[in-house]
Amino acid sequence: MKLIHSKNNSIFLDTRMTSQSFAKSRSQEYLREKGLLAKISDNCVELIPWAFSETCPAEDSGIHEIEKENILLRGDAFDGFTLAELFSMGETETQKKASTAVLKVLSSCIEQNKIPENCGGEGIFISRDFNQVLFLPKSIYTHAVSCLEKEDYSRLHGKFINELLTKLDAVRFLQAVISYKIISGSFPFNENDSAIRQEDIRDGNYRKIEFLVKSVPESICRFIKKALARKPSPANEFPLEDFLNFTPAEITQDEQILFREKTKKYFAKQDKRIAFRRKIRYNRTKITISSVTGIIIVSLAVMFYKTYMDKPTTKGLTSHQVIEMYYSAINTLNMDAVNQCSSKKLKSRTNMINGAFVNSKTKSMYDLNTESVSPAEWVVREQPTLNIYGLTQFTVNEKQGKLFFEGPRKNTMPKPIESEDGINIREGDTKTYSVSFYVLDTSGEDSLSVCRENEKVTLAFTKGKWIVDWIETELEEKLMPFSEFVSLYLSNQESIEFLPTDAERSEALAYMLQYDIAYRITKEVKNR
């Protein structure tokens, strides 16, 4: 598995996305992101901004090892190989020449203060004549490599980086990894599991280069030690000349035995030291957890009680107000209020409303421009890209009802209502109302569901408050493409029978000004 392919002086990046996923993620914007192209001539390195030029379906690229439905990014480049691909080869001479080119370019980047953002092995492309090095744009490369399986991710990217480092420290780390790999034949941090590998970096759990290969120059050993440290200390310039001139010394068999004994003792001490450090760290965590458990339990109890007391209640409200609170909660997908207003008999209905709530929140996690809002908010916001879920033209006993009504909070300690319409209320009393409304829902793909609902709502007075006890529903549903609705709304609103009333729009505006900070700020700026 690899992400980068070259053909006919073009470089292709497998985005690991289909055309649909590519469009939804707005990845077309990545074409404007700049990478860095280095051209080496004599002792000079010219650094030039570089970017992909176009998208290309995999099936049109002529590269057969890529899944044909994937989208590729193409850019003008040269024939070559990635640093990760290079380290999979068996040709040590080619590895050293290409690595030298990358090390030289990285040193020049530091000198010219043009630090490449991308330090992953698969994102560094080297020409076959070793005179050009390309650092791919970071964002799209990082997205593509993150889609790989754990082993491929580590081989192509993870083993080249310290996830906690950026800029100069990240470049120094990469230089240390490259030189370590060329000299010793292995990565300093070779675990495939990213979490374990990062812990090894934290603890310095790697074999020091001077104990793997005899006679490595002190300048290289010192640079690698500083660059691979958990908290990198300022390292000197990479000792490129020492690296170029280094050749492992030939030693006798006796010298080899002594060297191995020395390294074995050192590694034993190192392993013991790291094991002890980790044991202290793990035990310290347990001790800390034990010592604060009581505090946490008390804090959680206080927090849960506070959260409970912040929830709305129907206590102190008339039966008519509870009706408005319940349907307002559905309109704004306020699940706390829905649960406080309704009895357990309506569990399946509550679950259905909760499904709409989860669907709305899931969409908005990926794109705030697709979050669901009530129909009246949708009209007031004037943002046709938003989804819709909620009620319109809400009436109670054939009179306009409120759709943004909020009940009191429990922490306000409202007093139970004792009478209504001059009649004392007793435990177990019931009241019935007729309500009607439209429900608009755009949860489908380019689909708007419009339900006309007439409901007979029975409320029961229990534990000092009214709750919605049972609902009988008659409904009529029709579907239309959401895009068709938007077009009709923008051109001929008068022809749409289910739009919010003027009163509902006014309610929505007041609600948004109170709770939507971003909308309130935008409104204030426009009014200046």
GROMACS .gro file of C-alpha atoms in nm, residues 67-457:
model
  391
   67GLU     CA    1  -0.902   0.162  -0.631
   68LYS     CA    2  -1.065   0.301  -0.944
   69GLU     CA    3  -1.337   0.497  -0.761
   70ASN     CA    4  -1.078   0.703  -0.567
   71ILE     CA    5  -0.993   1.062  -0.652
   72LEU     CA    6  -0.629   1.153  -0.713
   73LEU     CA    7  -0.455   1.488  -0.699
   74ARG     CA    8  -0.209   1.542  -0.984
   75GLY     CA    9   0.083   1.781  -1.005
   76ASP     CA   10   0.375   1.842  -1.239
   77ALA     CA   11   0.690   1.687  -1.094
   78PHE     CA   12   0.945   1.425  -1.199
   79ASP     CA   13   1.012   1.054  -1.185
   80GLY     CA   14   1.125   0.936  -0.842
   81PHE     CA   15   1.030   0.772  -0.515
   82THR     CA   16   0.916   0.871  -0.167
   83LEU     CA   17   1.139   0.863   0.137
   84ALA     CA   18   0.921   0.587   0.284
   85GLU     CA   19   0.948   0.384  -0.037
   86LEU     CA   20   1.323   0.439  -0.037
   87PHE     CA   21   1.358   0.288   0.310
   88SER     CA   22   1.176  -0.024   0.191
   89MET     CA   23   1.439  -0.083  -0.077
   90GLY     CA   24   1.742  -0.306  -0.040
   91GLU     CA   25   1.978  -0.076  -0.233
   92THR     CA   26   2.182   0.088   0.043
   93GLU     CA   27   2.376   0.312  -0.195
   94THR     CA   28   2.054   0.456  -0.339
   95GLN     CA   29   1.920   0.502   0.013
   96LYS     CA   30   2.225   0.699   0.120
   97LYS     CA   31   2.231   0.924  -0.188
   98ALA     CA   32   1.862   1.006  -0.159
   99SER     CA   33   1.885   1.051   0.219
  100THR     CA   34   2.181   1.284   0.174
  101ALA     CA   35   1.975   1.494  -0.067
  102VAL     CA   36   1.688   1.518   0.183
  103LEU     CA   37   1.922   1.598   0.474
  104LYS     CA   38   2.095   1.867   0.269
  105VAL     CA   39   1.763   2.022   0.166
  106LEU     CA   40   1.632   2.020   0.525
  107SER     CA   41   1.947   2.201   0.644
  108SER     CA   42   1.902   2.456   0.366
  109CYS     CA   43   1.535   2.503   0.460
  110ILE     CA   44   1.645   2.590   0.813
  111GLU     CA   45   1.908   2.834   0.683
  112GLN     CA   46   1.656   3.006   0.455
  113ASN     CA   47   1.383   2.999   0.723
  114LYS     CA   48   1.145   2.812   0.492
  115ILE     CA   49   1.053   2.518   0.714
  116PRO     CA   50   0.847   2.250   0.536
  117GLU     CA   51   0.532   2.165   0.732
  118ASN     CA   52   0.519   1.807   0.608
  119CYS     CA   53   0.779   1.570   0.759
  120GLY     CA   54   0.610   1.235   0.691
  121GLY     CA   55   0.807   0.979   0.489
  122GLU     CA   56   0.541   0.922   0.222
  123GLY     CA   57   0.503   1.297   0.175
  124ILE     CA   58   0.865   1.357   0.073
  125PHE     CA   59   0.934   1.277  -0.294
  126ILE     CA   60   1.289   1.253  -0.435
  127SER     CA   61   1.397   1.253  -0.801
  128ARG     CA   62   1.599   0.961  -0.932
  129ASP     CA   63   1.895   1.187  -1.002
  130PHE     CA   64   1.875   1.311  -0.640
  131ASN     CA   65   1.868   1.675  -0.755
  132GLN     CA   66   1.508   1.753  -0.656
  133VAL     CA   67   1.314   1.698  -0.336
  134LEU     CA   68   0.941   1.771  -0.304
  135PHE     CA   69   0.757   1.819   0.026
  136LEU     CA   70   0.386   1.769  -0.043
  137PRO     CA   71   0.123   2.011   0.095
  138LYS     CA   72   0.050   1.905   0.451
  139SER     CA   73  -0.330   1.903   0.493
  140ILE     CA   74  -0.439   1.673   0.211
  141TYR     CA   75  -0.140   1.443   0.265
  142THR     CA   76  -0.214   1.418   0.638
  143HIS     CA   77  -0.580   1.343   0.565
  144ALA     CA   78  -0.491   1.068   0.317
  145VAL     CA   79  -0.229   0.902   0.538
  146SER     CA   80  -0.463   0.905   0.838
  147CYS     CA   81  -0.701   0.676   0.643
  148LEU     CA   82  -0.443   0.398   0.626
  149GLU     CA   83  -0.435   0.086   0.840
  150LYS     CA   84  -0.213   0.101   1.150
  151GLU     CA   85   0.081  -0.085   0.999
  152ASP     CA   86   0.080   0.113   0.672
  153TYR     CA   87   0.040   0.440   0.861
  154SER     CA   88   0.343   0.365   1.076
  155ARG     CA   89   0.558   0.245   0.786
  156LEU     CA   90   0.478   0.539   0.559
  157HIS     CA   91   0.444   0.818   0.811
  158GLY     CA   92   0.437   0.748   1.184
  159LYS     CA   93   0.794   0.628   1.229
  160PHE     CA   94   0.932   0.950   1.075
  161ILE     CA   95   0.763   1.191   1.314
  162ASN     CA   96   0.706   1.291   1.672
  163GLU     CA   97   0.339   1.389   1.681
  164LEU     CA   98   0.406   1.655   1.945
  165LEU     CA   99   0.669   1.846   1.746
  166THR     CA  100   0.627   2.115   1.481
  167LYS     CA  101   0.842   2.339   1.263
  168LEU     CA  102   1.216   2.337   1.344
  169ASP     CA  103   1.194   2.064   1.610
  170ALA     CA  104   1.002   1.840   1.367
  171VAL     CA  105   1.267   1.892   1.096
  172ARG     CA  106   1.548   1.811   1.341
  173PHE     CA  107   1.362   1.496   1.448
  174LEU     CA  108   1.328   1.387   1.083
  175GLN     CA  109   1.700   1.448   1.019
  176ALA     CA  110   1.782   1.233   1.322
  177VAL     CA  111   1.548   0.953   1.205
  178ILE     CA  112   1.696   0.951   0.853
  179SER     CA  113   2.058   0.945   0.968
  180TYR     CA  114   1.980   0.683   1.236
  181LYS     CA  115   1.806   0.460   0.977
  182ILE     CA  116   2.089   0.487   0.723
  183ILE     CA  117   2.362   0.417   0.979
  184SER     CA  118   2.191   0.143   1.185
  185GLY     CA  119   1.944  -0.004   0.936
  186SER     CA  120   1.641   0.046   1.162
  187PHE     CA  121   1.415   0.323   1.290
  188PRO     CA  122   1.486   0.455   1.639
  189PHE     CA  123   1.118   0.414   1.732
  190ASN     CA  124   1.003   0.110   1.539
  191GLU     CA  125   0.666   0.024   1.702
  192ASN     CA  126   0.364   0.002   1.469
  193ASP     CA  127   0.125   0.108   1.746
  194SER     CA  128   0.126   0.490   1.753
  195ALA     CA  129   0.044   0.511   2.125
  196ILE     CA  130   0.328   0.276   2.221
  197ARG     CA  131   0.564   0.453   1.981
  198GLN     CA  132   0.479   0.792   2.132
  199GLU     CA  133   0.537   0.656   2.482
  200ASP     CA  134   0.876   0.527   2.369
  201ILE     CA  135   0.960   0.877   2.244
  202ARG     CA  136   0.849   1.020   2.576
  203ASP     CA  137   1.077   0.783   2.768
  204GLY     CA  138   1.369   0.790   2.523
  205ASN     CA  139   1.322   0.416   2.473
  206TYR     CA  140   1.549   0.359   2.174
  207ARG     CA  141   1.894   0.210   2.125
  208LYS     CA  142   2.157   0.485   2.121
  209ILE     CA  143   2.333   0.486   1.786
  210GLU     CA  144   2.683   0.463   1.938
  211PHE     CA  145   2.585   0.130   2.097
  212LEU     CA  146   2.458  -0.015   1.770
  213VAL     CA  147   2.739   0.083   1.535
  214LYS     CA  148   3.098   0.131   1.642
  215SER     CA  149   3.290   0.453   1.566
  216VAL     CA  150   2.994   0.675   1.476
  217PRO     CA  151   3.122   1.036   1.491
  218GLU     CA  152   3.048   1.217   1.816
  219SER     CA  153   2.882   1.503   1.626
  220ILE     CA  154   2.620   1.266   1.478
  221CYS     CA  155   2.558   1.089   1.811
  222ARG     CA  156   2.512   1.423   1.988
  223PHE     CA  157   2.275   1.559   1.720
  224ILE     CA  158   2.057   1.245   1.723
  225LYS     CA  159   2.038   1.241   2.104
  226LYS     CA  160   1.924   1.605   2.122
  227ALA     CA  161   1.678   1.581   1.830
  228LEU     CA  162   1.509   1.261   1.953
  229ALA     CA  163   1.473   1.381   2.312
  230ARG     CA  164   1.125   1.413   2.464
  231LYS     CA  165   1.186   1.787   2.495
  232PRO     CA  166   1.435   1.862   2.218
  233SER     CA  167   1.718   2.088   2.326
  234PRO     CA  168   1.861   2.335   2.072
  235ALA     CA  169   2.063   2.119   1.835
  236ASN     CA  170   2.354   2.234   1.627
  237GLU     CA  171   2.333   2.223   1.250
  238PHE     CA  172   2.312   1.868   1.120
  239PRO     CA  173   2.670   1.741   1.064
  240LEU     CA  174   2.621   1.662   0.695
  241GLU     CA  175   2.992   1.630   0.611
  242ASP     CA  176   3.049   1.384   0.896
  243PHE     CA  177   2.748   1.185   0.776
  244LEU     CA  178   2.880   1.175   0.417
  245ASN     CA  179   3.226   1.069   0.523
  246PHE     CA  180   3.120   0.808   0.777
  247THR     CA  181   3.202   0.445   0.705
  248PRO     CA  182   3.163   0.179   0.976
  249ALA     CA  183   3.505   0.084   1.108
  250GLU     CA  184   3.636  -0.263   1.049
  251ILE     CA  185   3.698  -0.434   1.383
  252THR     CA  186   3.842  -0.765   1.486
  253GLN     CA  187   3.635  -1.049   1.625
  254ASP     CA  188   3.768  -0.982   1.976
  255GLU     CA  189   3.678  -0.615   1.949
  256GLN     CA  190   3.333  -0.716   1.827
  257ILE     CA  191   3.282  -0.940   2.132
  258LEU     CA  192   3.389  -0.661   2.369
  259PHE     CA  193   3.160  -0.412   2.190
  260ARG     CA  194   2.863  -0.647   2.218
  261GLU     CA  195   2.925  -0.709   2.588
  262LYS     CA  196   2.946  -0.336   2.651
  263THR     CA  197   2.623  -0.267   2.459
  264LYS     CA  198   2.442  -0.557   2.627
  265LYS     CA  199   2.520  -0.415   2.972
  266TYR     CA  200   2.415  -0.066   2.866
  267PHE     CA  201   2.087  -0.186   2.715
  268ALA     CA  202   2.009  -0.388   3.029
  269LYS     CA  203   2.057  -0.075   3.243
  270GLN     CA  204   1.850   0.131   3.003
  271ASP     CA  205   1.563  -0.118   3.000
  272LYS     CA  206   1.568  -0.135   3.378
  273ARG     CA  207   1.572   0.245   3.410
  274ILE     CA  208   1.280   0.291   3.170
  275ALA     CA  209   1.080   0.010   3.333
  276PHE     CA  210   1.130   0.172   3.674
  277ARG     CA  211   1.030   0.513   3.538
  278ARG     CA  212   0.713   0.373   3.386
  279LYS     CA  213   0.628   0.181   3.700
  280ILE     CA  214   0.655   0.501   3.904
  281ARG     CA  215   0.443   0.686   3.652
  282TYR     CA  216   0.172   0.417   3.642
  283ASN     CA  217   0.166   0.380   4.021
  284ARG     CA  218   0.166   0.754   4.068
  285THR     CA  219  -0.147   0.767   3.858
  286LYS     CA  220  -0.311   0.499   4.074
  287ILE     CA  221  -0.214   0.679   4.393
  288THR     CA  222  -0.344   1.007   4.255
  289ILE     CA  223  -0.670   0.843   4.153
  290SER     CA  224  -0.712   0.685   4.495
  291SER     CA  225  -0.640   1.007   4.681
  292VAL     CA  226  -0.887   1.216   4.484
  293THR     CA  227  -1.165   0.958   4.450
  294GLY     CA  228  -1.354   1.100   4.744
  295ILE     CA  229  -1.324   1.453   4.613
  296ILE     CA  230  -1.438   1.344   4.268
  297ILE     CA  231  -1.739   1.159   4.408
  298VAL     CA  232  -1.846   1.463   4.608
  299SER     CA  233  -1.781   1.693   4.311
  300LEU     CA  234  -1.979   1.470   4.078
  301ALA     CA  235  -2.266   1.454   4.322
  302VAL     CA  236  -2.273   1.834   4.342
  303MET     CA  237  -2.242   1.862   3.965
  304PHE     CA  238  -2.520   1.610   3.896
  305TYR     CA  239  -2.749   1.782   4.146
  306LYS     CA  240  -2.676   2.120   3.987
  307THR     CA  241  -2.738   1.975   3.640
  308TYR     CA  242  -3.063   1.821   3.762
  309MET     CA  243  -3.176   2.150   3.915
  310ASP     CA  244  -3.092   2.335   3.590
  311LYS     CA  245  -3.343   2.123   3.398
  312PRO     CA  246  -3.685   2.267   3.312
  313THR     CA  247  -4.004   2.165   3.491
  314THR     CA  248  -4.378   2.198   3.429
  315LYS     CA  249  -4.444   2.275   3.796
  316GLY     CA  250  -4.630   2.604   3.835
  317LEU     CA  251  -4.760   2.601   3.475
  318THR     CA  252  -5.120   2.581   3.358
  319SER     CA  253  -5.223   2.290   3.139
  320HIS     CA  254  -5.228   2.520   2.834
  321GLN     CA  255  -4.873   2.637   2.909
  322VAL     CA  256  -4.756   2.276   2.941
  323ILE     CA  257  -4.899   2.208   2.594
  324GLU     CA  258  -4.697   2.502   2.456
  325MET     CA  259  -4.384   2.396   2.647
  326TYR     CA  260  -4.407   2.040   2.513
  327TYR     CA  261  -4.451   2.135   2.148
  328SER     CA  262  -4.190   2.412   2.181
  329ALA     CA  263  -3.947   2.148   2.306
  330ILE     CA  264  -4.017   1.937   1.997
  331ASN     CA  265  -3.977   2.242   1.774
  332THR     CA  266  -3.635   2.329   1.922
  333LEU     CA  267  -3.529   1.966   1.987
  334ASN     CA  268  -3.488   2.036   2.359
  335MET     CA  269  -3.483   1.679   2.488
  336ASP     CA  270  -3.466   1.782   2.855
  337ALA     CA  271  -3.793   1.969   2.818
  338VAL     CA  272  -3.954   1.690   2.613
  339ASN     CA  273  -3.875   1.439   2.890
  340GLN     CA  274  -3.997   1.669   3.169
  341CYS     CA  275  -4.327   1.737   2.990
  342SER     CA  276  -4.428   1.382   2.896
  343SER     CA  277  -4.518   1.059   3.074
  344LYS     CA  278  -4.354   0.720   3.025
  345LYS     CA  279  -4.652   0.616   2.812
  346LEU     CA  280  -4.509   0.836   2.535
  347LYS     CA  281  -4.165   0.668   2.539
  348SER     CA  282  -4.178   0.556   2.174
  349ARG     CA  283  -4.273   0.909   2.063
  350THR     CA  284  -3.993   1.054   2.277
  351ASN     CA  285  -3.746   0.810   2.120
  352MET     CA  286  -3.853   0.926   1.775
  353ILE     CA  287  -3.793   1.291   1.869
  354ASN     CA  288  -3.457   1.193   2.021
  355GLY     CA  289  -3.365   1.032   1.688
  356ALA     CA  290  -3.421   1.365   1.514
  357PHE     CA  291  -3.208   1.534   1.782
  358VAL     CA  292  -2.919   1.287   1.734
  359ASN     CA  293  -2.940   1.318   1.356
  360SER     CA  294  -2.923   1.699   1.380
  361LYS     CA  295  -2.622   1.698   1.615
  362THR     CA  296  -2.438   1.438   1.405
  363LYS     CA  297  -2.474   1.649   1.091
  364SER     CA  298  -2.361   1.969   1.261
  365MET     CA  299  -2.047   1.793   1.395
  366TYR     CA  300  -1.922   1.758   1.039
  367ASP     CA  301  -2.053   2.085   0.895
  368LEU     CA  302  -2.217   2.369   1.089
  369ASN     CA  303  -2.380   2.482   0.765
  370THR     CA  304  -2.597   2.167   0.767
  371GLU     CA  305  -2.727   2.180   1.125
  372SER     CA  306  -3.102   2.150   1.172
  373VAL     CA  307  -3.306   2.449   1.290
  374SER     CA  308  -3.677   2.506   1.338
  375PRO     CA  309  -3.870   2.628   1.032
  376ALA     CA  310  -3.917   2.978   1.177
  377GLU     CA  311  -3.542   3.006   1.253
  378TRP     CA  312  -3.467   2.885   0.899
  379VAL     CA  313  -3.678   3.165   0.756
  380VAL     CA  314  -3.529   3.431   0.985
  381ARG     CA  315  -3.167   3.323   0.927
  382GLU     CA  316  -3.202   3.331   0.547
  383GLN     CA  317  -2.950   3.044   0.511
  384PRO     CA  318  -3.098   2.792   0.263
  385THR     CA  319  -2.812   2.543   0.325
  386LEU     CA  320  -2.939   2.471   0.677
  387ASN     CA  321  -3.157   2.167   0.738
  388ILE     CA  322  -3.503   2.196   0.889
  389TYR     CA  323  -3.676   2.010   1.170
  390GLY     CA  324  -3.968   2.156   1.360
  391LEU     CA  325  -4.324   2.282   1.361
  392THR     CA  326  -4.522   2.557   1.187
  393GLN     CA  327  -4.874   2.701   1.208
  394PHE     CA  328  -4.921   2.560   1.559
  395THR     CA  329  -5.268   2.602   1.710
  396VAL     CA  330  -5.420   2.495   2.041
  397ASN     CA  331  -5.798   2.461   2.035
  398GLU     CA  332  -5.786   2.649   1.700
  399LYS     CA  333  -5.594   2.946   1.847
  400GLN     CA  334  -5.236   3.041   1.764
  401GLY     CA  335  -4.997   2.875   2.010
  402LYS     CA  336  -4.639   2.952   2.107
  403LEU     CA  337  -4.352   2.745   1.965
  404PHE     CA  338  -4.065   2.892   2.168
  405PHE     CA  339  -4.217   2.875   2.516
  406GLU     CA  340  -3.983   2.777   2.798
  407GLY     CA  341  -4.087   2.649   3.137
  408PRO     CA  342  -3.924   2.747   3.466
  409ARG     CA  343  -3.604   2.581   3.591
  410LYS     CA  344  -3.621   2.350   3.890
  411ASN     CA  345  -3.369   2.565   4.076
  412THR     CA  346  -3.620   2.854   4.075
  413MET     CA  347  -3.838   2.641   4.308
  414PRO     CA  348  -4.173   2.718   4.137
  415LYS     CA  349  -4.482   2.661   4.353
  416PRO     CA  350  -4.732   2.393   4.242
  417ILE     CA  351  -5.042   2.529   4.073
  418GLU     CA  352  -5.352   2.480   4.286
  419SER     CA  353  -5.636   2.594   4.063
  420GLU     CA  354  -5.712   2.664   3.697
  421ASP     CA  355  -6.002   2.860   3.549
  422GLY     CA  356  -6.136   2.906   3.905
  423ILE     CA  357  -6.149   2.531   3.969
  424ASN     CA  358  -5.929   2.358   4.226
  425ILE     CA  359  -5.697   2.094   4.082
  426ARG     CA  360  -5.659   1.754   4.242
  427GLU     CA  361  -5.411   1.470   4.190
  428GLY     CA  362  -5.521   1.258   3.893
  429ASP     CA  363  -5.727   1.530   3.719
  430THR     CA  364  -5.708   1.531   3.338
  431LYS     CA  365  -5.759   1.785   3.060
  432THR     CA  366  -5.788   1.741   2.684
  433TYR     CA  367  -5.681   1.978   2.406
  434SER     CA  368  -5.692   1.970   2.027
  435VAL     CA  369  -5.374   2.083   1.853
  436SER     CA  370  -5.277   2.104   1.487
  437PHE     CA  371  -4.956   2.191   1.309
  438TYR     CA  372  -4.719   2.104   1.027
  439VAL     CA  373  -4.395   1.910   1.091
  440LEU     CA  374  -4.113   1.986   0.845
  441ASP     CA  375  -3.816   1.749   0.829
  442THR     CA  376  -3.521   1.742   0.586
  443SER     CA  377  -3.346   1.436   0.731
  444GLY     CA  378  -3.346   1.257   0.393
  445GLU     CA  379  -3.109   1.324   0.102
  446ASP     CA  380  -3.252   1.629  -0.082
  447SER     CA  381  -3.592   1.550   0.068
  448LEU     CA  382  -3.844   1.758   0.262
  449SER     CA  383  -4.115   1.573   0.455
  450VAL     CA  384  -4.425   1.784   0.523
  451CYS     CA  385  -4.669   1.628   0.773
  452ARG     CA  386  -5.003   1.788   0.855
  453GLU     CA  387  -5.091   1.660   1.203
  454ASN     CA  388  -5.405   1.689   1.414
  455GLU     CA  389  -5.365   1.561   1.768
  456LYS     CA  390  -5.586   1.507   2.069
  457VAL     CA  391  -5.367   1.565   2.373
   0.00000   0.00000   0.00000
